[in-house]
Coordinates of C-alpha atoms (C1' of nucleotides) in Angstrom, one line a residue:
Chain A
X1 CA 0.0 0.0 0.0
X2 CA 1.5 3.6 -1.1
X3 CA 1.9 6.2 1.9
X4 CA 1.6 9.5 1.5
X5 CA 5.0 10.4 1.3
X6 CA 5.2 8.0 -1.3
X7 CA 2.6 9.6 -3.5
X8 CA 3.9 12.9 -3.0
X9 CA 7.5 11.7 -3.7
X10 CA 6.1 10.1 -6.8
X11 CA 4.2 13.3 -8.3
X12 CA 7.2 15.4 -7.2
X13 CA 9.4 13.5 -9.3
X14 CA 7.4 13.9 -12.2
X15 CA 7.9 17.7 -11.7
X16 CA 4.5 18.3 -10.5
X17 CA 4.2 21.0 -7.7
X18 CA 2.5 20.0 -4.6
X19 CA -0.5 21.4 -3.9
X20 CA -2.5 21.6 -0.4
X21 CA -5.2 20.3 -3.0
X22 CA -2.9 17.3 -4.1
X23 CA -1.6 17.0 -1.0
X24 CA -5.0 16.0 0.6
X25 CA -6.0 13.2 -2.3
X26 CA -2.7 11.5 -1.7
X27 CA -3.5 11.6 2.2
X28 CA -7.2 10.2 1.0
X29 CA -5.4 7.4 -1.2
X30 CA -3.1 6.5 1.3
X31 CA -5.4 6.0 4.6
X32 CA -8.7 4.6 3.0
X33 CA -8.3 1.0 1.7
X34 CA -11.9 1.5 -0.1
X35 CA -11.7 1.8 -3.7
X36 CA -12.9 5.1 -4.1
X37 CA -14.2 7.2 -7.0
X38 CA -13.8 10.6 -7.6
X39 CA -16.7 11.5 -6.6
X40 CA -16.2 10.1 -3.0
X41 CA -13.4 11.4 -2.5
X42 CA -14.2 14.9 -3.3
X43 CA -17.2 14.6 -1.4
X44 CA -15.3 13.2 1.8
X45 CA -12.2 16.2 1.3
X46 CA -15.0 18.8 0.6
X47 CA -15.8 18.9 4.1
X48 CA -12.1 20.5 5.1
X49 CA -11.2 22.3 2.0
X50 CA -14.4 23.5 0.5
X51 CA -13.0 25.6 -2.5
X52 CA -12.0 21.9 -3.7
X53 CA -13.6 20.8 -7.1
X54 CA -14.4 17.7 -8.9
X55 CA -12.1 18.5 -11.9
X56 CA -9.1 18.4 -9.7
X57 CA -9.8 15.2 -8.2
X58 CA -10.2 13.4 -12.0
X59 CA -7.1 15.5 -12.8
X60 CA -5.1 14.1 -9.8
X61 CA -6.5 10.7 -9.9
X62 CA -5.7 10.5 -14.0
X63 CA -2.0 12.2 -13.2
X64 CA -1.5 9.4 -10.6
X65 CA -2.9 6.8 -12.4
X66 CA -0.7 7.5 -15.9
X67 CA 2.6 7.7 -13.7
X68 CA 1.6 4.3 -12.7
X69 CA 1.4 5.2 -8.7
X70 CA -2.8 4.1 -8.3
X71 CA -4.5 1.8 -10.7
X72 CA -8.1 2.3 -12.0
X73 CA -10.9 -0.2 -11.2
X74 CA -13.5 -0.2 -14.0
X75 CA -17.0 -1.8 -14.0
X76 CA -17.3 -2.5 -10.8
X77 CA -21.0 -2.9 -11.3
X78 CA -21.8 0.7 -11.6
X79 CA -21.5 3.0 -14.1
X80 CA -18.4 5.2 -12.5
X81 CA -14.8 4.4 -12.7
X82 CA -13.3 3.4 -9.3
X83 CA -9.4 3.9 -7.7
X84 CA -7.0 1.3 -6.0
X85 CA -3.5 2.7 -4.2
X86 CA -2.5 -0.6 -3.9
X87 CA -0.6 -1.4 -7.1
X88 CA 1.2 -4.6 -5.6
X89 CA -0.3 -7.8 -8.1
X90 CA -3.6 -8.7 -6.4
X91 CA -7.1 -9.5 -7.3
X92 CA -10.0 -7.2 -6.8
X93 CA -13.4 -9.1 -5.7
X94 CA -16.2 -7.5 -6.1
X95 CA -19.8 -7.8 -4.6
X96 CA -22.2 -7.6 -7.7
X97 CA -24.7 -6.4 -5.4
X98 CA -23.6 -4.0 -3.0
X99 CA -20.6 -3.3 -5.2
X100 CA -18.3 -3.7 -2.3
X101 CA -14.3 -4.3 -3.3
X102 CA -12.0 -6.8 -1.3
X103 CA -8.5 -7.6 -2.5
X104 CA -6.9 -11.4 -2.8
X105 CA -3.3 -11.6 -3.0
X106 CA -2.7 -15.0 -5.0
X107 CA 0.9 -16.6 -5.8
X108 CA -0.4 -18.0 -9.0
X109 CA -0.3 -14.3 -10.6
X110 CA 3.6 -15.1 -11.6
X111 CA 2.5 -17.9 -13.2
X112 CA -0.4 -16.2 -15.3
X113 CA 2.7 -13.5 -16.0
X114 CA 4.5 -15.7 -17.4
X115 CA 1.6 -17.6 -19.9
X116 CA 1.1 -14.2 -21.0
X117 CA 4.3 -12.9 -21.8
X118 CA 4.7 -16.4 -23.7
X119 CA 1.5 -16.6 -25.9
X120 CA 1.1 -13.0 -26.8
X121 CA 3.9 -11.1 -28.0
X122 CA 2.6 -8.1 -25.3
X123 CA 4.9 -5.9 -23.8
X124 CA 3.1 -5.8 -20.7
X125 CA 2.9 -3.0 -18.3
X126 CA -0.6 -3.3 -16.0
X127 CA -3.3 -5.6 -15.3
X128 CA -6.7 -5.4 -13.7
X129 CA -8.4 -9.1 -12.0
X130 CA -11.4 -9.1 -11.2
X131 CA -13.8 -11.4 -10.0
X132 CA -17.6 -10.9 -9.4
X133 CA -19.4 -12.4 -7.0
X134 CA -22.0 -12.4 -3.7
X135 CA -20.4 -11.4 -0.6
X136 CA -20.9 -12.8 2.5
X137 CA -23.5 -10.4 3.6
X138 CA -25.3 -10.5 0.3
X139 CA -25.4 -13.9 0.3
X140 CA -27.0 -13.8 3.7
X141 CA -29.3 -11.7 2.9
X142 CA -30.5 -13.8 -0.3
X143 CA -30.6 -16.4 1.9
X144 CA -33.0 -15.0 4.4
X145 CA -35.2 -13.2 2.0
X146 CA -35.6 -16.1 -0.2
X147 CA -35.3 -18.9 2.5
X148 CA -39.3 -19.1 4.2
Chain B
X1 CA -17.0 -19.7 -28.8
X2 CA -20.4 -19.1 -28.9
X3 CA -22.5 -20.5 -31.7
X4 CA -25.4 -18.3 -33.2
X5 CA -28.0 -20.9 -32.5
X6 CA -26.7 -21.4 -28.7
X7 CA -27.0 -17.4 -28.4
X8 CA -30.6 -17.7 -29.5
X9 CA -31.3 -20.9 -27.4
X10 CA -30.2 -19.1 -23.9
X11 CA -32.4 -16.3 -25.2
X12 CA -35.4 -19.0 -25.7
X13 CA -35.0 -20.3 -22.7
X14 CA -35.2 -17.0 -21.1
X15 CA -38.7 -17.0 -22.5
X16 CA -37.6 -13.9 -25.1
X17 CA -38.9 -13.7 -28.2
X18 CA -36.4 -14.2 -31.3
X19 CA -36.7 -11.2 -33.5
X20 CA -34.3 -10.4 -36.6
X21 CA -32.7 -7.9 -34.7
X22 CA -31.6 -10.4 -32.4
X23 CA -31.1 -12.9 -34.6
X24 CA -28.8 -10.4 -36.3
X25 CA -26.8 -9.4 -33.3
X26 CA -26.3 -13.1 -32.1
X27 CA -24.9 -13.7 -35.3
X28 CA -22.7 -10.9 -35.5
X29 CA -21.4 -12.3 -31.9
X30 CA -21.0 -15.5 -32.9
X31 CA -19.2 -14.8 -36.5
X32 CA -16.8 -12.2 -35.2
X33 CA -14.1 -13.2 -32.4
X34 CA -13.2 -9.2 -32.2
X35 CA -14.6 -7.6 -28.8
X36 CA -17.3 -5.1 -30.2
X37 CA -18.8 -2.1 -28.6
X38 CA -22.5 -1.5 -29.2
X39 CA -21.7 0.9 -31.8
X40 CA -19.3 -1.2 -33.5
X41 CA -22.4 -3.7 -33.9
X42 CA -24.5 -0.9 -34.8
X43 CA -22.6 0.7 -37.6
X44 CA -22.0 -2.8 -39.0
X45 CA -25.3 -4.2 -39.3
X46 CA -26.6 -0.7 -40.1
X47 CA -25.8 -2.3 -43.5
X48 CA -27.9 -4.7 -43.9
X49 CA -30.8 -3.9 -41.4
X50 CA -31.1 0.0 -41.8
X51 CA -34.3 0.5 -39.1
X52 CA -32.0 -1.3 -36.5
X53 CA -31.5 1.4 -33.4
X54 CA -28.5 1.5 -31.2
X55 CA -30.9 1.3 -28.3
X56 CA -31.5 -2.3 -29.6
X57 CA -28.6 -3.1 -29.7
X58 CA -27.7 -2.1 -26.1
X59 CA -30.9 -4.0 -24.8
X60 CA -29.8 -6.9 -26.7
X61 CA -26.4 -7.2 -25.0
X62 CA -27.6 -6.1 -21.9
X63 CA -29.6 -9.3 -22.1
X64 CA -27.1 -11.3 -22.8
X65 CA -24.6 -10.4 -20.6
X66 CA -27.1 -10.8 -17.6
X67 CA -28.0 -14.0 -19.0
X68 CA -24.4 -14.7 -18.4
X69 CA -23.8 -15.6 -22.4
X70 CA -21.7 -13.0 -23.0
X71 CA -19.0 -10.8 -20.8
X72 CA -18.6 -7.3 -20.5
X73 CA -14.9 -5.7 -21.0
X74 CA -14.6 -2.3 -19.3
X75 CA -11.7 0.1 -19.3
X76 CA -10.0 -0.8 -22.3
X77 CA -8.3 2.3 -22.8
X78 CA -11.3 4.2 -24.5
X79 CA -14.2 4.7 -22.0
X80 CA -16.8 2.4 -23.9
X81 CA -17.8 -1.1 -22.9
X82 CA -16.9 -3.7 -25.0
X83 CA -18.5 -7.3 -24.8
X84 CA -16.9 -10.5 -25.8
X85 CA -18.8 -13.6 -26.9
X86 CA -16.2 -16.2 -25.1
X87 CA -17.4 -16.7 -22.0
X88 CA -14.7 -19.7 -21.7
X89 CA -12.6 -18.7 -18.7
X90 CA -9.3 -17.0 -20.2
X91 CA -7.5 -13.3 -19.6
X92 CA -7.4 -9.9 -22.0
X93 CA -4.8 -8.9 -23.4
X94 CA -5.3 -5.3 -24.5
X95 CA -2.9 -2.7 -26.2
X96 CA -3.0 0.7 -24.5
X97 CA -2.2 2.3 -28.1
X98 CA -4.0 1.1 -30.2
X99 CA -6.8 -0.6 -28.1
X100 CA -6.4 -4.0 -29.5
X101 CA -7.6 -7.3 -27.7
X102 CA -6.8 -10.5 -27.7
X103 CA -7.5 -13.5 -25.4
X104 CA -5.0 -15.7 -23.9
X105 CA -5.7 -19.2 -22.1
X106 CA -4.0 -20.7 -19.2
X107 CA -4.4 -23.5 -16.9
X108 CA -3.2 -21.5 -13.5
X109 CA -6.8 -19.5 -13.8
X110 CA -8.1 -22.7 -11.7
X111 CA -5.7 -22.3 -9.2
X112 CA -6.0 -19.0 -8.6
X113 CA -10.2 -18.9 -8.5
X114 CA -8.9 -21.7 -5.7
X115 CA -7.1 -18.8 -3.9
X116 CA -10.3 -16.8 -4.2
X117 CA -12.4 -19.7 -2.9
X118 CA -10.6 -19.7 0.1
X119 CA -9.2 -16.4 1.1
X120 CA -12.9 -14.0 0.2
X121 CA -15.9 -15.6 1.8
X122 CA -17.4 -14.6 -2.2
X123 CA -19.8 -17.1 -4.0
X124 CA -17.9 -16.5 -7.3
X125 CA -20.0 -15.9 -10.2
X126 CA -17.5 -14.6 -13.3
X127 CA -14.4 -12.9 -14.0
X128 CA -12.6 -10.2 -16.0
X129 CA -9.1 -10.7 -16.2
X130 CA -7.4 -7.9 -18.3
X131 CA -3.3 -7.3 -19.0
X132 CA -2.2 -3.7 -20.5
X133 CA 0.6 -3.8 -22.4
X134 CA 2.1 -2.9 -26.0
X135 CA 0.9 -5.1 -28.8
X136 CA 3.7 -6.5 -31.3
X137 CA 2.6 -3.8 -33.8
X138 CA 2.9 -0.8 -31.7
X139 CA 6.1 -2.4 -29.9
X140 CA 7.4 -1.5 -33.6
X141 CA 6.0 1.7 -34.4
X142 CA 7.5 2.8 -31.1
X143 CA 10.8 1.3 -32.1
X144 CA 10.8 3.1 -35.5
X145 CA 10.0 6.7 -34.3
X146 CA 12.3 6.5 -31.4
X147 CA 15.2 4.9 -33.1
X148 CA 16.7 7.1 -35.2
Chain C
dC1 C1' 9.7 39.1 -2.2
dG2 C1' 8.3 38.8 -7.0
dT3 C1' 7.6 36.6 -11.2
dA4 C1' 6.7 32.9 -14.6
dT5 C1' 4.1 29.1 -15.0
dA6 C1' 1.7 25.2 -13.4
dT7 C1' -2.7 24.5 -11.2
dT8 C1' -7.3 25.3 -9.6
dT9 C1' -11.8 26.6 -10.3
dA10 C1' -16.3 27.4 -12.5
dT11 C1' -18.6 26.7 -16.4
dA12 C1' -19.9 24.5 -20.4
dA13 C1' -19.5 20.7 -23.6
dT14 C1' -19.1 15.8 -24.8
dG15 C1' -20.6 11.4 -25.5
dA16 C1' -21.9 6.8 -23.9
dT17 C1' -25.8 4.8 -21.9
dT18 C1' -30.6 4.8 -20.3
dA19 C1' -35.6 6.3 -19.8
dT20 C1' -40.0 6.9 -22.1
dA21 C1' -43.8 6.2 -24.9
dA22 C1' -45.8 5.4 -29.4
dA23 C1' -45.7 2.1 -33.2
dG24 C1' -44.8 -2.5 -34.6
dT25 C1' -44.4 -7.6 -34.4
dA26 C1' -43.6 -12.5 -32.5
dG27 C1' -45.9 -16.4 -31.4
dG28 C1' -49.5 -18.7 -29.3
dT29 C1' -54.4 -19.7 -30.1
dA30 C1' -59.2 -20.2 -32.0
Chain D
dT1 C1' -54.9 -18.7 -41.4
dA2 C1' -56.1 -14.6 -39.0
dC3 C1' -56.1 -12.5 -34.6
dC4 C1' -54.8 -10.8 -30.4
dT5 C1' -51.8 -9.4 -26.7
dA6 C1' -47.7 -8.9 -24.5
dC7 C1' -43.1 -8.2 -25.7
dT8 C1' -39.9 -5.4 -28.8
dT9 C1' -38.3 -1.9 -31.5
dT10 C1' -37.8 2.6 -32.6
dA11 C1' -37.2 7.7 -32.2
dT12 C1' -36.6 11.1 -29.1
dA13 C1' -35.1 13.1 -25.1
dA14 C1' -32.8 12.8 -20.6
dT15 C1' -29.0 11.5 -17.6
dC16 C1' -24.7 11.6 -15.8
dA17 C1' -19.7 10.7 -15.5
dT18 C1' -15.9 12.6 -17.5
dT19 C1' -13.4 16.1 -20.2
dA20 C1' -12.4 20.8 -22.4
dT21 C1' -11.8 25.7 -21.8
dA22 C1' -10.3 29.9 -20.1
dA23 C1' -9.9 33.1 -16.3
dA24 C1' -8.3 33.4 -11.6
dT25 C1' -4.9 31.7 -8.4
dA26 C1' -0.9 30.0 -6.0
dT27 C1' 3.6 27.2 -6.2
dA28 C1' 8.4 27.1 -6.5
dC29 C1' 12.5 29.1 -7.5
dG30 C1' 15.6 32.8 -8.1

DNA sequence: CGTATATTTATAATGATTATAAAGTAGGTA
DNA sequence: TACCTACTTTATAATCATTATAAATATACG
C-alpha cells in the first residue's frame, strides 16, 4: 500500500508541484483501503477544503494513475470508474450487489505472467483481475429473504 | 465460442422472443471473435438492417450479458464497454495504443479462482481478467520513431 | 519578495448509456 | 390462417460521468 509520502514523492518527481489540493488526495489514497471514486473522494475532502472541485480530483486521480502510482478499477458494477493505491499484483473481488471491493493476494499471478508474456507477444505493463461475486453479507441476505 | 444458434437458445429459454434484430446481433457475436462495442455492432449491421437502433442493440447485449452468455470488458483504454462472446474462462490482453484485444488461455486461472475460494468468503460468479501492455505492432512503431 | 508558469476553479461541452412512450411484431391460439 | 396481446423496437429526449476551456490563483524558485 502507497503512503503518503510515497505519493507525494512520486508526483514530485514527475515535476509536478504540490499542492495543499494534491496534497489532501494523496492523504485520501493512502489511509482509505476503499476503492474510491472521484466522486467520494471529493465529497469526503470537501468537508475540510471547501473551494475543492471535482475537476481536480479526475485531474489528480488520472495524473497518478498514468505515472503508474494508483490503478483504476472499471465496471465495478456501476457506471463510474473506481481507484485502488494498492498497485502490488492482487485480485479485486467485487460484490455484484452491494458493489463492495475486497483484495486477494494470489501466488499463481507469476504464473499467469509468465503464460502471458509467452503466448502474446505483449509488452506488458498493468493488469486489472477481477472477480464478481455475492459477498458474504449478500449472500446472507438472499438467503433469508428467499429462504421461508 | 459461442455458436449463433446457442446465443438464440439461452435467449429462448429465457422466455424472449427471437426477432431479426436479435437474430442479427447473435450472429454478429457468434461470427466475429473481435470484442465489439455496441456501436461497432451498430454501424456494422446498419448495412444490412437499416431500421435497426443503437438502443436495440444495447438492450440486446444487456440481455445477454445478464444472461451470463456473454461478458462485459470495461476500461480498455477508450471509455466504452466492450462485450466478448467467449465466456470460456481465459484473460485480456489489451494494447493501450491502439486498443487492440486478444484472449490468452492458461491452466493457472483454476488455481487462482482456488485462492479466491478460500481467502474472500465470495460465491464466485465470473471474471474479468485484463493485461495492458504494447501489442507487437505498436512495440514496432514505437521502435521506428524513437530509433533514429 | 516577485515573477513565470503550473494548477485550480467554475462553467460549459461531450458522449456513452438509459428512460420513455408510441408504433410494430412474434408467437401462441381459435 | 387470421387474430390478439404482451413483448420489442424505434425515435426522441434525458441522464450523468468525465473532459475541455479559459480566467483566476498559487507554487516554486531565483
Amino acid at each position: 500500500m502507497n503512503t503518503v509520502q510515497n505519493l507525494i514523492d512520486i508526483l514530485k518527481q514527475a515535476g509536478m508541484r504540490i499542492t495543499p489540493q494534491r496534497r489532501a488526495i494523496c492523504a485520501y489514497l493512502a489511509e482509505n483501503d476503499n476503492h474510491p471514486t472521484a466522486a467520494m473522494i471529493y465529497d469526503d475532502l470537501k468537508a475540510e477544503m471547501p473551494s475543492l472541485s471535482l475537476m481536480t480530483v479526475y485531474n489528480t486521480l488520472n495524473t497518478l494513475a498514468n505515472l503508474g502510482a494508483i490503478h483504476v478499477i472499471g465496471q465495478a458494477g456501476d457506471d463510474t470508474v473506481h481507484y485502488d493505491a494498492d498497485t502490488e499484483p492482487h485480485i479485486n473481488v467485487i460484490c455484484i450487489n452491494c458493489q463492495k471491493i475486497v483484495d486477494v493476494p494470489s501466488e499463481h499471478l507469476v504464473e499467469i505472467r509468465q503464460d502471458i508474456d509467452r503466448q502474446s507477444g505483449y509488452r506488458l505493463i498493468g493488469s486489472r483481475l477481477s472477480f464478481y461475486g455475492l459477498c458474504p453479507d449478500c449472500q446472507a441476505k438472499a438467503e433469508s429473504s428467499s429462504g421461508h
